[in-house]
XYZ file of C-alpha atoms in Angstrom:
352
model
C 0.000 0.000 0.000
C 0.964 3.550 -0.508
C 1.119 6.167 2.031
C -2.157 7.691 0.801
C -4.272 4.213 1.250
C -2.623 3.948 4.628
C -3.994 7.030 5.252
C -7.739 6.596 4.223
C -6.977 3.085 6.299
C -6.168 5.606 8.909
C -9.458 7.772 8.290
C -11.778 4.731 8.385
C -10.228 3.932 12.100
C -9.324 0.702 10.619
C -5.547 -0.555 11.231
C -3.250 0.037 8.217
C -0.275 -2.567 7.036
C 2.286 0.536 8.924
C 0.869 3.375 10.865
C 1.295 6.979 7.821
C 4.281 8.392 8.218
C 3.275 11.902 5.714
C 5.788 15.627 5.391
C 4.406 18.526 4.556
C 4.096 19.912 0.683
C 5.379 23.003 1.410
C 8.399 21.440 2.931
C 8.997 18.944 -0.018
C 8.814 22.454 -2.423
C 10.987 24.551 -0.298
C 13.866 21.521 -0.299
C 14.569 20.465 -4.468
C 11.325 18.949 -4.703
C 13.104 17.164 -7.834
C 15.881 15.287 -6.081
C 15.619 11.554 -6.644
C 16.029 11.342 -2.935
C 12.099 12.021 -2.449
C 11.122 9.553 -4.529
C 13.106 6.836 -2.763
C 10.991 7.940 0.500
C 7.571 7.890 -1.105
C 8.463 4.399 -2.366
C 9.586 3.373 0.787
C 6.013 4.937 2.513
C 6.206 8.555 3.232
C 2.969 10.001 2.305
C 3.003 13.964 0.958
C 0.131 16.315 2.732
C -0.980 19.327 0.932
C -3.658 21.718 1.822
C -5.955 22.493 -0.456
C -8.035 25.655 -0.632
C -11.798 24.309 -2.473
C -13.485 27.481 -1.930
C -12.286 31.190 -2.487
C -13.293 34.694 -0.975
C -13.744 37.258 -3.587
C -13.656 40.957 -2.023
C -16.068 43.660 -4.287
C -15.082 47.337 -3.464
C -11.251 45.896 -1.874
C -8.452 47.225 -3.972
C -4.744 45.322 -2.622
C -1.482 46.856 -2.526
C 2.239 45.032 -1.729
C 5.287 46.689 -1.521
C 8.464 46.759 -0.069
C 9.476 48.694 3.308
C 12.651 49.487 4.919
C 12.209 49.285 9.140
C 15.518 49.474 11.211
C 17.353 48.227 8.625
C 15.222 45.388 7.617
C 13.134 44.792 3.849
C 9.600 43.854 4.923
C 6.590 43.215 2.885
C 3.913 45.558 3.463
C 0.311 44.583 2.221
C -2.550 47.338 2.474
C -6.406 46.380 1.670
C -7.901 49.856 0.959
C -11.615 50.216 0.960
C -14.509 52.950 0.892
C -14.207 53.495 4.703
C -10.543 53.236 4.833
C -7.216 51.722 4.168
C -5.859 49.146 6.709
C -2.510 47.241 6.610
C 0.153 44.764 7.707
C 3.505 44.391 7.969
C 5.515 40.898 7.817
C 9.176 39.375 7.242
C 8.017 36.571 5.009
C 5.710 33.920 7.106
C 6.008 36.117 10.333
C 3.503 39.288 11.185
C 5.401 42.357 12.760
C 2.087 44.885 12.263
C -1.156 42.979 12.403
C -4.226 44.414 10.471
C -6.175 45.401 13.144
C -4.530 48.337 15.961
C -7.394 50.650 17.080
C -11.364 51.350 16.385
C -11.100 52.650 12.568
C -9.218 49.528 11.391
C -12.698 47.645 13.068
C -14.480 49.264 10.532
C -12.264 48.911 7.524
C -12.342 44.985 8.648
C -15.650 44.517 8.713
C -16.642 46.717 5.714
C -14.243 44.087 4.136
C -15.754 40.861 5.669
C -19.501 42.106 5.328
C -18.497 42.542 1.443
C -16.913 39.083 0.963
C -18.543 37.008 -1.584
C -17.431 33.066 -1.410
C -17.449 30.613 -3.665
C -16.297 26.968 -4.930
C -12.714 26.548 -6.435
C -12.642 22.782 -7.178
C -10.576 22.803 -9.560
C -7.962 23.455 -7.136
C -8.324 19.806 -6.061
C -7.892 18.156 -9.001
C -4.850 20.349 -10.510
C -2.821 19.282 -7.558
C -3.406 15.938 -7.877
C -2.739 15.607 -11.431
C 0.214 17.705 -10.566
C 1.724 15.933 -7.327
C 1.033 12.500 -9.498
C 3.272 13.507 -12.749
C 6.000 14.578 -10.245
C 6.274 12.132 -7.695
C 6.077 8.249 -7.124
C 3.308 8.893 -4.677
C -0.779 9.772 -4.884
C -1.151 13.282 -2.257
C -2.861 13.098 1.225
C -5.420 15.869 0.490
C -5.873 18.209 3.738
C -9.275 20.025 2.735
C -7.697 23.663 3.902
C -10.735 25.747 5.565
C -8.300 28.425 7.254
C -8.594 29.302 10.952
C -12.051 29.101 12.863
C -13.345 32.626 13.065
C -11.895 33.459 17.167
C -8.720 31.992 15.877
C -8.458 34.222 12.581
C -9.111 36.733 14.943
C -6.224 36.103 17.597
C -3.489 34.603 14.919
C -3.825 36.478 11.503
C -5.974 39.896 12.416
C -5.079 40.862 15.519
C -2.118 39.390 16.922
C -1.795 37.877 20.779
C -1.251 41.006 21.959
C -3.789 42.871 20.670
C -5.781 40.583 21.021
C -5.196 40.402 24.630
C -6.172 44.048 24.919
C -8.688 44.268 22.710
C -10.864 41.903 24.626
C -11.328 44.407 26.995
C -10.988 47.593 25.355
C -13.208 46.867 22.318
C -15.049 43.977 23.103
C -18.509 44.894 21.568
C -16.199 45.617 18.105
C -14.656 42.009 18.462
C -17.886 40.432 18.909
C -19.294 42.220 16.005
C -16.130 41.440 13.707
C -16.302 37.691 15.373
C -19.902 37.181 14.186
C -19.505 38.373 10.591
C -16.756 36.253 10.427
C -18.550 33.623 11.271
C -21.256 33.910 9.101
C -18.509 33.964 6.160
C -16.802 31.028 8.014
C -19.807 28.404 7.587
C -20.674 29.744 3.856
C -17.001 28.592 3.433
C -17.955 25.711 5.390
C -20.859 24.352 2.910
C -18.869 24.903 -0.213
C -16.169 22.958 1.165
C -18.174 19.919 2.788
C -19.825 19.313 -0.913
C -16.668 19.076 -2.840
C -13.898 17.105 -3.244
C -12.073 15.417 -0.783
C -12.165 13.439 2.205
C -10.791 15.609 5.025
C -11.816 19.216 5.864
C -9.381 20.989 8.564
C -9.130 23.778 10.336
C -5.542 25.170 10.805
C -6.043 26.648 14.425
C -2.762 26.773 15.622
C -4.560 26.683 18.928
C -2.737 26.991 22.675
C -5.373 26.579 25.426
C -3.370 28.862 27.851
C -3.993 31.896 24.932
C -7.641 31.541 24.832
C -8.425 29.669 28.351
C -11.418 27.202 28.920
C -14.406 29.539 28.943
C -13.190 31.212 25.271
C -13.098 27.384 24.601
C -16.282 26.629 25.292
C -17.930 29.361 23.818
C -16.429 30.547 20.888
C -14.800 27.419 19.782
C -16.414 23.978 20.874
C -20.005 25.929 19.517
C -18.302 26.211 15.875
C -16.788 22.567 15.790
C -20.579 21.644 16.870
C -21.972 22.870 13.934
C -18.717 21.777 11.490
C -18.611 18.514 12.375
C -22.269 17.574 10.708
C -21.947 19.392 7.716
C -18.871 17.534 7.710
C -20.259 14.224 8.229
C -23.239 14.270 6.140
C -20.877 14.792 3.258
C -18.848 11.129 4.019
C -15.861 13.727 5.431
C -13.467 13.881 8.544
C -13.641 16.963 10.108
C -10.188 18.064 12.163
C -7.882 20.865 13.812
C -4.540 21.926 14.061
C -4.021 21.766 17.407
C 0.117 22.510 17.911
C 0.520 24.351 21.291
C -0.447 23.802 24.617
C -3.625 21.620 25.174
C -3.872 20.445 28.670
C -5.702 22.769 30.440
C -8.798 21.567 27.903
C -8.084 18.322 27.487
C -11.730 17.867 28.838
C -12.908 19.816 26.970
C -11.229 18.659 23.451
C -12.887 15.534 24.468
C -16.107 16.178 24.163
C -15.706 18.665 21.071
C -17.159 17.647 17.781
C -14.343 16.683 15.417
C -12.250 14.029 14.551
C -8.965 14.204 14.660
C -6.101 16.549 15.856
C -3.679 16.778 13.801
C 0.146 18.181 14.582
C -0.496 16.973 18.064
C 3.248 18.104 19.188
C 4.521 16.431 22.696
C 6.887 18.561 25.272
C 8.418 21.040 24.858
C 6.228 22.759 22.436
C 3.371 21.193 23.481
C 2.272 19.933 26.943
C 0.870 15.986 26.536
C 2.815 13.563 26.179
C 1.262 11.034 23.385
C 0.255 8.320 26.318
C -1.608 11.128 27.961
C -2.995 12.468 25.336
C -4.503 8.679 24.165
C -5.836 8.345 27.495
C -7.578 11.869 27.519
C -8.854 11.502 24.133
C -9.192 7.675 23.454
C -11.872 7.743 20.472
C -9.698 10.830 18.261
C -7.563 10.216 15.769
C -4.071 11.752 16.289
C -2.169 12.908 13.497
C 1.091 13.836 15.481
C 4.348 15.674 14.953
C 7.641 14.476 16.515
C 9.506 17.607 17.910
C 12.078 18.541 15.280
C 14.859 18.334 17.907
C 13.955 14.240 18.273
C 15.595 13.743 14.748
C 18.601 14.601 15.682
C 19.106 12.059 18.718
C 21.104 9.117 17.845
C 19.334 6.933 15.267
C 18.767 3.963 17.473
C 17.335 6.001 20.231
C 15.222 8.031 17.476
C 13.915 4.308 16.563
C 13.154 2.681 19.906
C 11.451 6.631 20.539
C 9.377 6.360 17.529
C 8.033 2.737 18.431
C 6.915 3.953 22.274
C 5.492 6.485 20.876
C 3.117 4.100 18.470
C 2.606 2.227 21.353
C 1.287 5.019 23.664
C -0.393 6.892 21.002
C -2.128 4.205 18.947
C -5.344 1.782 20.079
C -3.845 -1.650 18.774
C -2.101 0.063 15.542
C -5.001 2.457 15.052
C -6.146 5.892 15.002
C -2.692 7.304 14.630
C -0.493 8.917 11.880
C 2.747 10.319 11.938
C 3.891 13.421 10.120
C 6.572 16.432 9.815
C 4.350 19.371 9.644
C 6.057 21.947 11.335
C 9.632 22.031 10.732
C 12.261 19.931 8.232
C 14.469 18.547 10.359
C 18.479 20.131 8.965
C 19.460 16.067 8.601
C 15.789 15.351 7.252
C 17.888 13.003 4.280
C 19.339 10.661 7.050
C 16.966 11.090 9.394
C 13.364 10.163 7.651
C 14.181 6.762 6.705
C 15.163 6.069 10.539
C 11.586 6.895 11.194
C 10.076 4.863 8.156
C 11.863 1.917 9.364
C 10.690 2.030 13.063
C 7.263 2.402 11.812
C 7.928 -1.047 9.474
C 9.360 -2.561 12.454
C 6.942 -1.660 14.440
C 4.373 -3.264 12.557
C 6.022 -6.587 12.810
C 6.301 -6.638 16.350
């Protein structure tokens, strides 16, 4: 079997021939995507994940701007969304915000003249171009990742506001961020429906969500209410719902067990997150986890890295099930010595 039937394996909660063992696309394309050397791995079981917009936002009355800026010494992007009410913008050094989009009250209305004005529709093709495409390349099928973006309280803490606005902003305009949060939402399930009837298998959410930066009450009501109403829309469409949950998750881990979806997927142990994998299975024993070994595992000693890798299929999987391996934050510098270490643990651990 290839990596991609392990993974549907995986999907069904049924046990696969070796637990999927996947790397990111955007890793693959940032590291000679065309060196033989990837080809070896898919044909020795690593599985390639790419996120896939199916639906697109379409802004009437938005005109967008990028250009260069020089700050302290530093070229930055700047991006600026100008609009009838007003011109808002942000500021980042290639992946990484410095000036989120929202600051103060006007940019609340710029946002939300921009959201309220939003049109959404299906962009299937999407699906099918990078299949065809990831096929012709590489001696593997693609794990599709049905990408819906972040859940409308995350959008607002990770891409609009930033945590530290965000922080403030809670207090100091909290009848703006519950307006902005609500019209989000309403653009959020429209997106939702589109997705749910196309293509693909599963739709998730890339959260990036830490408990200790929203806390349990946020939780409960502005994020367990909007995995409630994903998670049938989802289902009644023969699709896995699931979040990116990469930070901190213990102080909800009740909480995460009684939400709606899935599967959690770039489950990260200590130190970046805060479960350890034989926790985490006995706090959530019916989700699939789809984790990520800390970066800084890969470079142990290979035969440590091995016997590591096999404890943590043990503690993480229910009899070979419900769990999936995968590199989705960070390539690992030795990634070419390294990932077949990790294939072969999972092989071995299959046998035992």
């Amino acid at each position: 079997m290839n990596a991609k039937e392990q993974v549907d394996i995986f999907l069904n909660r049924e046990k696969p021939d070796v637990i999927p063992y996947t790397v990111n696309i955007r890793m693959w394309r940032m590291n000679n995507p065309d060196d033989p050397i990837w080809n070896e791995f898919f044909k020795e079981g690593l599985g390639l994940s790419c996120h896939v917009p199916t639906a697109k936002e379409i802004h009437k009355g938005v005109t967008l701007k990028k250009e260069t800026c020089n700050v302290n010494g530093r070229v930055l992007e700047k991006t600026t969304l100008s609009t009838p009410v007003g011109d808002i913008y942000r500021i980042a050094d290639g992946s990484w915000t410095l000036k989120y989009w929202i600051e103060n009250e006007k940019d609340y209305e710029v946002m939300l003249y921009i959201v309220k004005n939003t049109d959404i529709v299906p962009d299937y093709d999407n699906y099918r171009m990078l299949v065809d495409e990831i096929e012709s390349r590489t001696a593997t099928s693609p794990v599709i990742k049905l990408q819906m973006g972040r859940s409308p309280f995350q959008k607002l803490q990770v891409e609009l506001l930033g945590l530290e606005n965000f922080a403030f902003h809670l207090f100091d305009y909290e009848d703006l961020v519950d307006e902005l949060y609500k019209a989000l939402y309403k653009n959020f399930i429209k997106k939702l429906e589109i997705v749910a009837e196309g293509p693909g298998r599963f739709i998730w959410l890339g959260e990036n969500f830490s408990a200790e930066t929203i806390g349990r009450e946020r939780y409960k009501t502005k994020l367990m209410n909007v995995y409630e109403e994903c998670a049938p829309l989802a289902h009644q469409n023969g699709k896995i719902f699931g979040v990116h949950f990469d930070g901190r998750t213990n102080a909800c881990k009740d909480l995460i067990a009684n939400s709606a979806f899935d599967l959690i997927e770039s489950l990260t142990p200590p130190p970046e997150g805060d479960m350890e994998y034989k926790d985490a299975r006995i706090a959530w024993p019916d989700k699939l986890l789809w984790c990520n070994i800390n970066v800084s595992k890969y470079f142990m000693p290979f035969n440590e890295l091995s016997a590591l890798v096999k404890q943590y299929a043990r503690d993480a999987s229910v009899d070979g099930r419900l769990l999936a391996f995968g590199i989705s934050e960070d390539l690992p510098a030795n990634w070419r010595d390294s990932i077949p270490v990790v294939l072969r643990a999972l092989k071995e651990y299959a046998l035992e």
